[in-house]
Amino acid sequence: MKKLLSLFLTICASSVFVTQIASCNKRPSAVFGDDNPLKIGLEIDRKNAIKDKDIDQNSYGVTNYYILGDSLSDVDGLTTYMGTKLSISNLKINFKFDGDFSWNFDNVDEFSKLKPTTFQNKIIKKAGEEESDNEDNNDTPNNEGTSTDLRSSFSNGPTASFLLGRRMFNVKDMKPSNIMMKKPTYKGEYGTTYAVGGATASHTGSSMSTLLEDAAIDNQAKALISQHKFGSKAVVAMSIGGNDVFNMISTYNPYGASEKTTQIMDEAIEKIRYTVFSLLNNGIKNILLITSPSMDKVPKNASRFYKTYDPNSEDENKSKCYDAYGKLYDDPNYEGSICYSNGDSEESEDEDNPITAGIPIRKKTNETIFIEATTKEFNRRIENIVKEVHSYYPNGLRTFDLFNKFDSINEQSKFTIKYENYINNVGLAVWAEGNPKPDYDPIGSFSLNSDTLKKIVSKIAEAAKDVNSSSSTNRQINVQLNFWGDPRPGYPADVNSYFFDDNIHPTKIVHSDVEQMLEKEIKELFDKNKNEGIGDSK
């Protein structure tokens, strides 16, 4: 145990602790550059793959359904991955989300019945104002239910890909797996969802690339292929590219082009191509590729694309800035908030949405031009992959163009708050199994970066002391991240009034709406054998 504790403390103190954690399970990258695409992925060892049971009968005869990707598809993916990655020797790490990113599987079918709470049940009151209530709140609390089967997602409910399997293909449930799992963990079978929040296609995009290398999209594909023997009509839903785009955005240099941008894009495209061909060459029948969303609507990029409130501006016109309800910002605490176009709240004839808010005031800078050009080029190169795949597998790949559809999904929705997020607080609790759970320690906003990981590992090291001093053979440490909203005065208290849950990820109702769009894409693929690419492809 002393050796274990020493390792954790060393990790905390070291500036390269991420590399130290990840290096023990490092695997070689996939093989690329094969002149014959039909040979890609055939090097993957399948001798230990286990035959999957076919899923229950469904209208399309689909035998198996799998999910690959990033946080847009993640259900228990990152939490399982981090628990596996950080567990050492005979000490197990249990990693879970709590609060708004935790939901009860008992309620999985209730989410499709929800609609945006456009006239929210409660407005956070300003000084001297009374709170407004609406008894027609249609929300189902995430954690209500008779079981303790709580799931972790980057949303307050199941993701679109998860819902697609349940609604369209009659999949009862899906459990996570990853390339580090060497034995089946669910009644003699491996899990069927490999999506991990933070996953990328490129292995070299950020400081977290080493930690998440085993979750890169090509390694997700390798894990699926090496762990499963699937039936004759297996389907994969895959969302990837968003984190690669974020990494490319971070390379912006106002003084000239960055080679790092090209490096990330080249590798990401190469890995996506490898992944798609590997899946199809090893027997997957159909792939639904969900592209990354456009970046201008994501709250994380608000200050890049929109005018924001500056209470210290000496220019009177620049300092006049309105919120989503047409109210003038009058508090310095709102610094950095999006400025909207209108200065008056207007009554709408739509009873479900009585307030018509303005739209954010866009700005054009060299940085926004760079972001737009980079994302368009990334999307164009994915289109080239689609065209190449169709020349070998005419009915093998269908794309859901989230990049071009995201704006209309947002703008046509009935959410009251479309451009700002609900969650703005994250707390961390770490404790040894058998000890009382401590209060959450606020850690600010959540981002899977070296600072956040350092805090987690430091607390694990402290909890390891309790494990070491205990005579119990149950050597486990629990790690929980709690996500919750603390909306500012004048804004909705109900998460269902928001399009975005946190500063990147949409709420569960958006996922439910997108799932219905995914069903349409799949039906066209199955019913009409119709294949279109993305962007300008016909």
XYZ file of C-alpha atoms in Angstrom:
538
model
C 0.000 0.000 0.000
C 2.923 2.340 0.700
C 4.035 1.883 -2.882
C 0.562 2.773 -4.111
C 0.356 5.858 -1.934
C 3.817 6.937 -3.021
C 2.767 6.606 -6.646
C -0.316 8.760 -6.138
C 1.632 11.440 -4.299
C 4.281 11.453 -6.998
C 1.561 11.878 -9.607
C 0.125 14.837 -7.727
C 3.475 16.558 -7.420
C 4.704 15.903 -10.928
C 4.081 18.289 -13.795
C 3.870 15.303 -16.109
C 1.563 13.188 -13.954
C -0.948 12.661 -16.767
C 1.678 10.914 -18.855
C 2.661 8.744 -15.888
C -0.905 7.590 -15.335
C -1.531 6.742 -18.968
C 1.798 5.193 -19.908
C 1.266 1.908 -18.061
C -1.410 0.825 -20.520
C -0.152 2.537 -23.654
C -0.908 0.769 -26.913
C 0.448 1.206 -30.402
C -1.576 3.328 -32.766
C -3.632 1.711 -35.469
C -2.056 0.890 -38.819
C -2.630 3.589 -41.452
C -1.655 4.299 -45.009
C -2.781 0.989 -46.506
C -3.215 1.428 -50.237
C -6.135 -0.997 -50.229
C -8.959 0.325 -48.001
C -10.500 -3.162 -47.873
C -7.517 -4.332 -45.824
C -7.826 -1.649 -43.166
C -8.587 -3.070 -39.740
C -8.045 -6.703 -40.716
C -4.953 -6.761 -38.489
C -7.170 -6.496 -35.389
C -6.980 -9.686 -33.311
C -10.441 -11.239 -32.890
C -9.510 -14.593 -31.402
C -10.974 -13.681 -27.991
C -14.126 -12.040 -29.327
C -17.370 -13.299 -27.793
C -20.504 -14.014 -29.815
C -23.184 -11.488 -28.945
C -26.788 -12.443 -28.495
C -29.011 -10.901 -31.129
C -31.176 -8.079 -29.817
C -34.929 -8.589 -29.675
C -36.902 -8.509 -32.886
C -37.224 -5.069 -34.437
C -38.740 -3.664 -37.600
C -35.411 -3.503 -39.445
C -33.933 -6.878 -38.596
C -30.950 -5.282 -36.848
C -29.045 -7.964 -34.947
C -26.669 -5.799 -32.897
C -26.264 -2.139 -32.059
C -23.096 -0.400 -30.828
C -22.137 3.177 -29.970
C -18.779 4.859 -30.518
C -17.807 8.459 -29.990
C -17.468 11.339 -27.570
C -19.573 13.119 -24.941
C -22.529 13.567 -27.318
C -23.053 9.781 -27.104
C -21.484 8.966 -23.721
C -23.540 7.027 -21.162
C -21.293 5.816 -18.308
C -18.375 5.935 -20.753
C -15.979 8.444 -19.191
C -16.807 7.386 -15.632
C -16.109 3.721 -16.436
C -12.993 4.624 -18.409
C -11.570 6.807 -15.620
C -12.333 4.174 -13.001
C -10.501 1.570 -15.061
C -7.606 3.884 -15.887
C -7.031 5.100 -12.314
C -7.513 1.739 -10.564
C -4.157 0.322 -9.538
C -3.297 -3.161 -8.302
C -5.891 -4.243 -5.721
C -7.425 -0.786 -5.266
C -10.604 -0.149 -7.257
C -11.689 3.380 -8.178
C -15.444 3.914 -8.621
C -16.059 7.032 -10.712
C -19.551 8.563 -11.007
C -21.379 11.769 -11.878
C -24.004 13.250 -9.559
C -26.543 16.041 -9.818
C -27.657 17.217 -13.235
C -25.384 14.793 -15.116
C -26.825 11.777 -13.292
C -30.142 10.153 -14.215
C -32.105 7.083 -13.218
C -32.500 4.337 -15.802
C -36.024 3.794 -14.443
C -36.976 7.043 -16.185
C -35.368 6.344 -19.546
C -38.690 6.135 -21.394
C -40.082 9.245 -19.702
C -37.641 11.596 -21.362
C -39.357 11.298 -24.745
C -42.549 12.766 -23.225
C -40.933 15.997 -22.100
C -41.103 19.309 -23.875
C -39.088 22.463 -23.286
C -40.325 24.473 -20.334
C -40.507 27.644 -22.376
C -42.414 29.599 -19.723
C -40.362 28.316 -16.843
C -41.859 27.128 -13.568
C -39.696 29.511 -11.580
C -37.676 32.605 -12.353
C -34.740 33.371 -10.104
C -35.855 36.628 -8.540
C -33.924 39.835 -8.495
C -33.839 42.025 -5.419
C -37.339 43.334 -4.642
C -39.061 40.955 -7.103
C -41.324 37.992 -6.426
C -40.646 34.571 -7.926
C -43.071 33.487 -10.647
C -44.431 29.965 -10.614
C -46.095 27.809 -13.228
C -47.753 24.573 -12.115
C -47.408 23.021 -15.551
C -43.805 22.020 -15.042
C -43.363 18.790 -17.025
C -39.966 17.733 -15.722
C -39.223 14.305 -14.297
C -36.486 14.641 -11.660
C -33.404 12.809 -12.895
C -32.822 10.707 -9.814
C -36.391 9.639 -9.028
C -37.124 5.941 -9.404
C -37.397 2.676 -7.526
C -33.924 1.399 -8.396
C -30.442 2.707 -7.746
C -29.435 2.264 -11.395
C -28.041 5.754 -11.846
C -26.287 6.559 -15.107
C -23.735 9.259 -15.910
C -23.951 11.379 -19.062
C -22.928 14.820 -20.235
C -26.592 15.768 -20.128
C -29.456 15.515 -17.678
C -30.751 12.399 -19.418
C -29.864 9.747 -22.004
C -28.023 10.754 -25.151
C -29.509 10.614 -28.646
C -27.524 7.517 -29.685
C -28.581 5.676 -26.535
C -32.232 6.547 -27.172
C -31.919 5.481 -30.815
C -31.008 1.943 -29.811
C -33.860 1.714 -27.355
C -36.593 3.296 -29.455
C -35.732 2.089 -32.941
C -33.937 -1.225 -32.441
C -35.619 -2.441 -29.252
C -32.350 -2.551 -27.284
C -33.290 -3.001 -23.627
C -30.108 -1.519 -22.189
C -26.526 -0.687 -23.072
C -23.460 -0.977 -20.847
C -20.012 0.585 -21.387
C -16.814 -1.105 -22.430
C -13.348 0.002 -23.492
C -10.073 -1.383 -24.813
C -8.655 -1.830 -21.291
C -11.301 -4.417 -20.387
C -9.841 -7.886 -20.891
C -12.783 -9.909 -19.580
C -16.530 -9.632 -20.186
C -18.175 -7.903 -17.248
C -21.917 -8.145 -17.912
C -23.287 -11.690 -17.594
C -20.519 -13.116 -19.730
C -20.653 -10.339 -22.321
C -18.837 -7.101 -23.025
C -20.609 -3.771 -23.013
C -21.809 -2.340 -26.301
C -21.224 1.399 -25.909
C -17.665 2.705 -26.235
C -18.299 6.460 -26.373
C -16.219 8.450 -23.887
C -16.573 12.141 -23.055
C -13.468 13.968 -24.206
C -12.613 11.371 -26.847
C -10.957 12.553 -30.042
C -9.913 11.116 -33.360
C -6.449 12.653 -33.195
C -4.105 11.343 -30.493
C -2.099 14.550 -30.243
C -4.630 17.320 -29.832
C -4.237 18.381 -26.199
C -2.550 17.763 -22.859
C -5.221 15.139 -22.152
C -4.514 13.151 -25.316
C -2.192 10.754 -23.486
C -4.709 10.089 -20.729
C -7.533 9.524 -23.224
C -5.514 7.720 -25.892
C -7.211 4.413 -25.121
C -10.525 6.165 -25.814
C -9.502 7.646 -29.185
C -11.967 6.689 -31.904
C -9.699 4.145 -33.636
C -9.077 2.404 -30.311
C -12.812 2.340 -29.626
C -13.252 0.552 -32.948
C -10.427 -1.856 -32.153
C -12.032 -2.658 -28.797
C -15.446 -3.299 -30.353
C -14.041 -5.538 -33.072
C -11.758 -7.497 -30.743
C -14.450 -8.043 -28.097
C -17.538 -8.876 -30.158
C -18.705 -11.355 -32.755
C -21.782 -9.690 -34.158
C -24.644 -10.844 -36.319
C -25.345 -10.292 -39.983
C -26.925 -6.858 -39.594
C -24.949 -4.988 -36.959
C -25.287 -1.195 -36.752
C -22.909 1.387 -35.254
C -23.788 4.968 -34.312
C -20.690 7.134 -34.055
C -20.284 10.786 -33.016
C -16.781 12.224 -33.268
C -14.869 15.356 -34.183
C -16.129 17.967 -31.723
C -13.161 17.709 -29.378
C -10.774 17.675 -32.320
C -12.331 20.923 -33.492
C -11.943 22.420 -30.003
C -8.297 21.381 -30.035
C -7.803 22.971 -33.452
C -9.469 26.166 -32.236
C -7.030 26.310 -29.334
C -4.123 26.540 -31.797
C -5.270 29.901 -33.151
C -2.344 32.240 -33.652
C -3.211 35.845 -34.561
C 0.280 36.295 -36.044
C 0.266 33.421 -38.513
C -0.779 29.886 -39.368
C -0.055 27.101 -36.900
C 1.328 23.754 -38.009
C -0.420 22.199 -35.011
C -3.810 22.940 -36.574
C -2.909 20.982 -39.697
C -1.366 18.176 -37.658
C -4.506 17.680 -35.568
C -6.784 17.811 -38.610
C -4.692 15.423 -40.698
C -4.483 12.839 -37.945
C -8.156 13.158 -37.005
C -9.273 12.592 -40.589
C -6.914 9.644 -40.953
C -8.217 8.014 -37.782
C -11.874 8.538 -38.726
C -11.195 6.938 -42.109
C -9.436 4.033 -40.409
C -12.327 3.578 -37.977
C -15.054 3.512 -40.621
C -13.236 1.086 -42.912
C -12.197 -1.134 -39.986
C -15.796 -1.517 -38.856
C -17.141 -2.257 -42.333
C -14.262 -4.570 -43.293
C -14.863 -6.625 -40.141
C -18.561 -7.134 -40.756
C -20.479 -4.125 -39.445
C -23.381 -3.667 -41.836
C -24.281 -0.002 -41.376
C -22.691 3.048 -39.743
C -24.422 6.285 -38.797
C -21.727 8.966 -38.530
C -22.815 12.043 -36.555
C -20.621 15.015 -37.392
C -19.523 17.628 -34.865
C -21.861 20.606 -34.323
C -21.057 24.101 -35.469
C -19.081 25.968 -32.851
C -20.661 29.425 -32.877
C -23.733 28.417 -30.832
C -21.761 26.646 -28.092
C -21.676 28.808 -24.930
C -18.003 27.961 -24.445
C -17.270 30.048 -27.544
C -19.701 32.865 -26.740
C -17.013 35.473 -26.140
C -15.441 34.612 -29.492
C -18.570 34.913 -31.620
C -20.814 37.364 -29.754
C -20.600 40.751 -28.153
C -20.440 40.329 -24.377
C -21.204 42.658 -21.514
C -18.343 44.868 -20.386
C -19.356 47.008 -17.383
C -16.041 48.839 -17.551
C -16.406 49.998 -21.135
C -15.983 53.752 -21.538
C -18.063 53.695 -24.697
C -21.673 54.250 -23.625
C -23.062 52.393 -26.653
C -20.810 49.407 -26.071
C -21.757 49.244 -22.401
C -25.480 49.039 -23.230
C -26.123 45.341 -23.344
C -29.389 43.412 -23.021
C -30.064 39.930 -21.639
C -32.234 37.216 -23.228
C -35.369 38.924 -21.892
C -34.530 42.346 -23.261
C -33.507 43.689 -19.856
C -30.510 45.969 -19.619
C -27.583 44.427 -17.755
C -27.061 46.478 -14.616
C -24.778 44.338 -12.491
C -20.982 43.988 -12.908
C -21.376 40.315 -11.955
C -22.831 39.771 -15.443
C -19.530 40.656 -17.076
C -18.893 38.372 -20.054
C -22.595 37.543 -20.566
C -23.956 37.527 -24.116
C -25.437 40.774 -25.425
C -28.782 40.385 -27.219
C -30.135 42.600 -29.958
C -33.405 43.903 -28.547
C -34.042 46.156 -25.604
C -37.722 45.375 -25.126
C -39.543 42.229 -24.046
C -42.386 41.479 -26.417
C -45.451 39.390 -25.786
C -45.844 36.488 -28.205
C -49.068 34.936 -29.449
C -47.520 31.538 -28.775
C -48.884 30.494 -25.374
C -46.040 28.017 -24.913
C -43.461 30.728 -25.443
C -44.851 34.084 -24.274
C -41.512 35.876 -24.310
C -39.724 36.689 -27.527
C -36.074 37.259 -26.764
C -33.578 38.963 -28.997
C -30.747 37.229 -30.774
C -27.077 37.487 -29.818
C -25.093 40.273 -31.454
C -22.456 38.593 -33.571
C -19.015 39.943 -34.141
C -16.521 39.225 -36.870
C -12.862 38.898 -35.981
C -9.838 37.147 -37.405
C -10.350 34.450 -34.797
C -13.975 33.760 -35.771
C -12.930 33.661 -39.433
C -10.247 31.111 -38.508
C -12.728 28.975 -36.536
C -15.320 29.007 -39.311
C -12.768 28.184 -41.999
C -11.202 25.401 -39.919
C -14.496 23.706 -39.100
C -15.701 23.930 -42.697
C -12.470 22.394 -43.969
C -12.699 19.603 -41.382
C -16.246 18.891 -42.467
C -15.266 18.942 -46.155
C -12.582 16.342 -45.529
C -15.062 14.117 -43.708
C -17.197 14.404 -46.826
C -14.283 13.018 -48.818
C -14.183 10.003 -46.503
C -17.898 9.489 -47.081
C -17.457 9.529 -50.856
C -14.572 7.063 -50.693
C -16.487 4.684 -48.423
C -19.499 4.745 -50.724
C -17.324 3.608 -53.615
C -16.651 0.368 -51.696
C -19.740 0.068 -49.478
C -22.617 1.889 -51.230
C -25.039 1.252 -48.358
C -22.562 1.080 -45.493
C -22.401 4.652 -44.247
C -24.946 7.342 -43.554
C -24.028 10.749 -42.145
C -26.116 12.939 -39.884
C -24.938 16.444 -40.672
C -25.065 17.969 -37.200
C -22.621 20.642 -38.364
C -25.116 22.240 -40.750
C -28.280 21.244 -38.886
C -27.245 22.471 -35.462
C -28.134 26.104 -36.119
C -31.676 25.263 -37.235
C -32.132 22.807 -34.345
C -31.242 25.606 -31.954
C -33.079 28.460 -33.638
C -36.295 26.516 -34.299
C -36.475 25.114 -30.783
C -38.860 26.557 -28.182
C -36.311 26.859 -25.420
C -36.356 30.174 -23.619
C -32.571 30.311 -23.243
C -30.851 29.070 -26.401
C -27.336 30.456 -26.200
C -26.421 30.266 -22.525
C -26.020 27.285 -20.231
C -27.681 26.052 -17.051
C -24.853 24.301 -15.178
C -22.157 26.559 -13.804
C -21.007 24.703 -10.686
C -19.106 21.476 -10.137
C -18.211 19.829 -6.840
C -15.842 16.943 -6.109
C -16.163 14.290 -3.382
C -13.687 11.446 -2.862
C -13.882 8.918 -0.030
C -12.864 5.383 0.906
C -15.608 2.774 0.724
C -17.068 2.300 4.205
C -16.419 5.898 5.256
C -19.096 8.622 5.256
C -19.424 10.525 2.017
C -17.955 14.034 2.476
C -19.502 17.268 1.310
C -18.728 18.309 -2.227
C -15.691 20.532 -2.596
C -16.438 23.191 -5.271
C -13.920 23.065 -8.091
C -15.419 25.657 -10.420
C -16.440 24.713 -13.946
C -15.618 21.211 -15.140
C -13.091 20.584 -17.846
C -11.135 17.384 -18.268
C -7.745 19.060 -18.055
C -4.584 18.569 -16.035
C -5.727 20.872 -13.212
C -8.970 18.971 -12.688
C -7.231 15.618 -12.851
C -4.576 16.791 -10.408
C -7.313 17.663 -7.884
C -8.951 14.265 -8.344
C -5.710 12.314 -7.991
C -4.680 14.351 -4.945
C -7.942 13.488 -3.186
C -7.590 9.832 -4.204
C -4.166 9.829 -2.568
C -5.679 11.182 0.653
C -8.483 8.611 0.586
C -5.899 5.867 -0.013
C -4.560 6.559 3.484
C -7.928 5.529 4.929
C -7.916 2.373 2.835
C -4.410 1.572 4.023
C -5.352 2.001 7.693
C -8.516 -0.091 7.380
C -8.642 -3.834 7.992
C -11.415 -4.208 5.409
C -10.772 -6.281 2.314
C -13.155 -4.039 0.366
C -10.446 -1.809 -1.049
C -12.372 0.780 -3.014
C -12.357 4.552 -3.386
C -15.397 6.467 -4.621
C -15.025 9.551 -6.807
C -18.088 11.670 -7.557
C -18.434 14.879 -9.537
C -21.598 16.823 -8.796
C -22.970 19.167 -11.495
C -25.599 21.771 -10.680
C -27.009 25.016 -11.949
C -27.140 28.323 -10.114
C -28.910 30.579 -12.618
C -28.479 34.295 -12.237
C -31.398 36.494 -11.138
C -34.006 36.983 -13.829
C -33.213 33.675 -15.524
C -35.081 30.329 -15.327
C -34.492 27.958 -12.433
C -35.670 24.982 -14.528
C -33.027 23.254 -16.654
C -35.713 22.404 -19.218
C -35.821 26.074 -20.176
C -32.268 25.836 -21.515
C -30.945 24.410 -24.773
C -27.498 23.863 -23.242
C -26.929 22.010 -20.001
C -23.343 23.143 -19.519
C -21.172 25.308 -21.746
C -20.869 22.616 -24.438
C -23.534 19.938 -24.043
C -27.281 20.119 -24.795
C -30.038 19.094 -22.400
C -31.937 15.820 -22.540
C -34.845 17.237 -24.554
C -32.460 18.286 -27.311
C -31.048 14.739 -27.328
C -34.575 13.350 -27.604
C -35.350 15.658 -30.544
C -32.083 14.767 -32.296
C -32.817 11.058 -31.804
C -36.001 11.452 -33.833
C -33.943 13.014 -36.618
C -31.476 10.121 -36.416
C -34.368 7.679 -36.831
C -35.304 9.426 -40.058
C -31.734 9.090 -41.378
C -31.595 5.396 -40.500
C -34.996 4.715 -42.034
C -33.906 6.321 -45.305
C -30.771 4.198 -45.278
C -32.696 0.983 -44.628
C -35.854 1.694 -46.588
C -34.486 3.404 -49.670
C -30.803 2.464 -49.611
C -30.328 6.179 -50.050
C -26.869 7.528 -49.306
C -25.911 11.144 -49.182
C -22.837 12.699 -47.763
C -22.727 15.972 -45.914
C -22.316 19.565 -46.921
C -22.784 19.931 -50.676
C -22.932 16.201 -51.414
C -25.998 14.919 -53.211
